[in-house]
């Protein structure tokens, strides 16, 4: 069985590659710039832009084209893209791909987000997958535990307070390895394939409780400073557009004091209970302590 993993350098994608390879599967890992992709020995790499127009293989611009990327592929792990992936999905159907596992976002259906930019991008991508006629399962993971280091790592390493516009907003941290393990099961086996799987961690907690969990693992108190929505927008990181941040703030505001839904999908699919935020922080404490033992 050959599995094409798109976004193979991505947070979840690279974990999917590692697990498939460890399970002895044929893996083809793709990135738009395959020259900078690091994969385990034995994993094939291809240059693939999911939003490229259909056409002949385009080696000239560093891409391998859909035909090469999809040759003999049985299943595809797919990311959402800003542009349309419809031509790629059409090519996948033509190439005989049997199942697509599509990493989407609850923003696609959550009341506070589905009209915003994150919701629109993911709904359009879901629609393209549905219209392709490909058999598929859509994954809706909850709040990725990796957000803790992406959003708070700098402040925590510097010993500064973590600034939160909505400290009481609720999230359900999920271990990124659990998302990858569920994806791998769905790529390889029929058993849990369905229209969608809502994957969550084991418990809903407020964002300030999540910060306290990091502190508990590190053995120190991490102060939290509540800031206004306006200040959060003014301090926006350059990689986040203003409309996307607005949408994330809307979602956080809507979840204040309202526990987020928890499912047992991780356990049902993988046969193991979902891992906790504490467990992920414990495995990666070096990242919060400025050491170099962070496992990405
Ligand atoms: N953060 C959360 O709490 C959370 C929760 C639920 C769902 N999600 C969803 O999960 C996804 C992010 O997952 P992640 O953290 O694993 O992402 P990530 O690390 O940012 O990786 C995204 C991947 O998408 C690939 N990609 C983007 N556009 C592409 C294109 N046109 N053609 C081919 N590949 C393309 C990138 O490949 P290149 O190497 O070519 O750049 C990259 O590897 C998003 O859809 C997000 O909404 C996130």
Short mmCIF file of N, CA and C and ligand atoms in Angstrom, two decimals, residues 7-13 31-32 48-51 79-81 103-106 118 122 141-144 147 150, ligand 1:
data_model
loop_
_atom_site.label_atom_id
_atom_site.label_comp_id
_atom_site.label_asym_id
_atom_site.label_seq_id
_atom_site.Cartn_x
_atom_site.Cartn_y
_atom_site.Cartn_z
N UNK A 7 1.78 17.97 2.78
CA UNK A 7 2.19 18.75 3.97
C UNK A 7 3.08 17.94 4.89
N UNK A 8 4.05 17.24 4.30
CA UNK A 8 4.86 16.29 5.08
C UNK A 8 5.84 16.97 6.03
N UNK A 9 5.98 18.30 5.94
CA UNK A 9 6.78 18.98 6.96
C UNK A 9 5.86 19.60 8.03
N UNK A 10 4.57 19.48 7.84
CA UNK A 10 3.60 20.10 8.76
C UNK A 10 3.61 19.41 10.13
N UNK A 11 3.07 20.13 11.05
CA UNK A 11 2.98 19.68 12.45
C UNK A 11 2.38 18.26 12.54
N UNK A 12 1.26 18.04 11.89
CA UNK A 12 0.63 16.72 11.90
C UNK A 12 1.19 15.84 10.77
N UNK A 13 1.39 16.43 9.59
CA UNK A 13 1.83 15.66 8.43
C UNK A 13 3.13 14.90 8.69
N UNK A 31 5.92 18.14 -0.35
CA UNK A 31 6.00 19.53 0.10
C UNK A 31 6.12 20.37 -1.15
N UNK A 32 5.79 21.65 -1.02
CA UNK A 32 5.96 22.49 -2.20
C UNK A 32 7.43 22.65 -2.54
N UNK A 48 5.00 19.02 -4.57
CA UNK A 48 3.58 19.07 -4.94
C UNK A 48 2.93 20.33 -4.38
N UNK A 49 2.32 21.11 -5.28
CA UNK A 49 1.46 22.21 -4.84
C UNK A 49 0.03 21.79 -5.12
N UNK A 50 -0.74 21.60 -4.06
CA UNK A 50 -2.11 21.11 -4.21
C UNK A 50 -2.99 22.07 -5.00
N UNK A 51 -2.60 23.32 -5.08
CA UNK A 51 -3.44 24.31 -5.76
C UNK A 51 -2.95 24.59 -7.19
N UNK A 79 -4.14 18.22 3.46
CA UNK A 79 -4.31 19.48 4.20
C UNK A 79 -5.27 20.41 3.45
N UNK A 80 -5.89 21.32 4.18
CA UNK A 80 -6.68 22.39 3.57
C UNK A 80 -5.72 23.41 2.96
N UNK A 81 -6.12 23.96 1.83
CA UNK A 81 -5.28 25.00 1.20
C UNK A 81 -6.14 26.23 0.95
N UNK A 103 -7.51 16.68 6.87
CA UNK A 103 -7.38 17.39 8.15
C UNK A 103 -8.11 18.73 8.05
N UNK A 104 -9.27 18.82 8.68
CA UNK A 104 -10.02 20.07 8.64
C UNK A 104 -9.96 20.76 10.00
N UNK A 105 -10.94 21.57 10.29
CA UNK A 105 -10.94 22.33 11.56
C UNK A 105 -12.38 22.46 12.04
N UNK A 106 -12.59 22.42 13.36
CA UNK A 106 -13.94 22.65 13.88
C UNK A 106 -14.46 24.04 13.49
N UNK A 118 -11.33 31.31 8.63
CA UNK A 118 -10.85 29.93 8.84
C UNK A 118 -11.97 28.96 8.46
N UNK A 122 -11.90 26.15 5.24
CA UNK A 122 -12.06 24.71 5.47
C UNK A 122 -13.35 24.16 4.86
N UNK A 141 -9.83 17.97 14.57
CA UNK A 141 -9.14 17.90 15.86
C UNK A 141 -9.47 19.12 16.73
N UNK A 142 -9.41 18.93 18.03
CA UNK A 142 -9.61 20.08 18.92
C UNK A 142 -8.31 20.88 19.01
N UNK A 143 -8.13 21.64 20.06
CA UNK A 143 -7.00 22.59 20.21
C UNK A 143 -5.69 21.82 20.29
N UNK A 144 -4.83 22.00 19.28
CA UNK A 144 -3.58 21.23 19.26
C UNK A 144 -2.67 21.67 20.42
N UNK A 147 -0.09 24.33 20.19
CA UNK A 147 -0.39 25.77 20.29
C UNK A 147 0.26 26.36 21.54
N UNK A 150 3.64 27.30 20.51
CA UNK A 150 3.57 28.30 19.43
C UNK A 150 3.16 29.67 20.00
N1 LIG B 1 -3.94 24.73 15.75
C1 LIG B 1 -5.05 24.13 16.15
O1 LIG B 1 -5.41 24.13 17.34
C2 LIG B 1 -5.92 23.42 15.14
C3 LIG B 1 -7.06 22.76 15.59
C4 LIG B 1 -7.89 22.10 14.66
C5 LIG B 1 -7.56 22.12 13.31
N2 LIG B 1 -6.43 22.78 12.91
C6 LIG B 1 -6.14 22.78 11.46
O2 LIG B 1 -4.99 21.98 11.23
C7 LIG B 1 -4.31 22.51 10.10
C8 LIG B 1 -2.91 22.89 10.52
O3 LIG B 1 -2.22 21.70 10.85
P1 LIG B 1 -0.66 21.74 11.17
O4 LIG B 1 -0.43 22.45 12.45
O5 LIG B 1 -0.14 20.37 11.01
O6 LIG B 1 -0.18 22.67 9.94
P2 LIG B 1 1.23 23.24 9.56
O7 LIG B 1 2.31 22.72 10.44
O8 LIG B 1 1.07 24.72 9.42
O9 LIG B 1 1.43 22.63 8.10
C9 LIG B 1 0.58 22.97 7.04
C10 LIG B 1 1.02 22.15 5.82
O10 LIG B 1 0.13 22.44 4.75
C11 LIG B 1 0.88 22.37 3.56
N3 LIG B 1 0.30 23.18 2.51
C12 LIG B 1 -0.27 24.39 2.63
N4 LIG B 1 -0.66 24.85 1.40
C13 LIG B 1 -0.29 23.89 0.50
C14 LIG B 1 -0.39 23.78 -0.91
N5 LIG B 1 -0.93 24.76 -1.68
N6 LIG B 1 0.08 22.66 -1.51
C15 LIG B 1 0.66 21.68 -0.77
N7 LIG B 1 0.79 21.72 0.57
C16 LIG B 1 0.33 22.84 1.20
C17 LIG B 1 2.24 22.94 3.94
O11 LIG B 1 3.20 22.35 3.06
P3 LIG B 1 4.57 23.10 2.59
O12 LIG B 1 5.67 22.35 3.26
O13 LIG B 1 4.58 22.94 1.12
O14 LIG B 1 4.50 24.52 3.05
C18 LIG B 1 2.43 22.49 5.38
O15 LIG B 1 3.25 21.35 5.51
C19 LIG B 1 -5.06 23.73 9.64
O16 LIG B 1 -5.95 23.37 8.61
C20 LIG B 1 -5.79 24.15 10.91
O17 LIG B 1 -6.92 24.93 10.68
C21 LIG B 1 -5.60 23.41 13.77
#
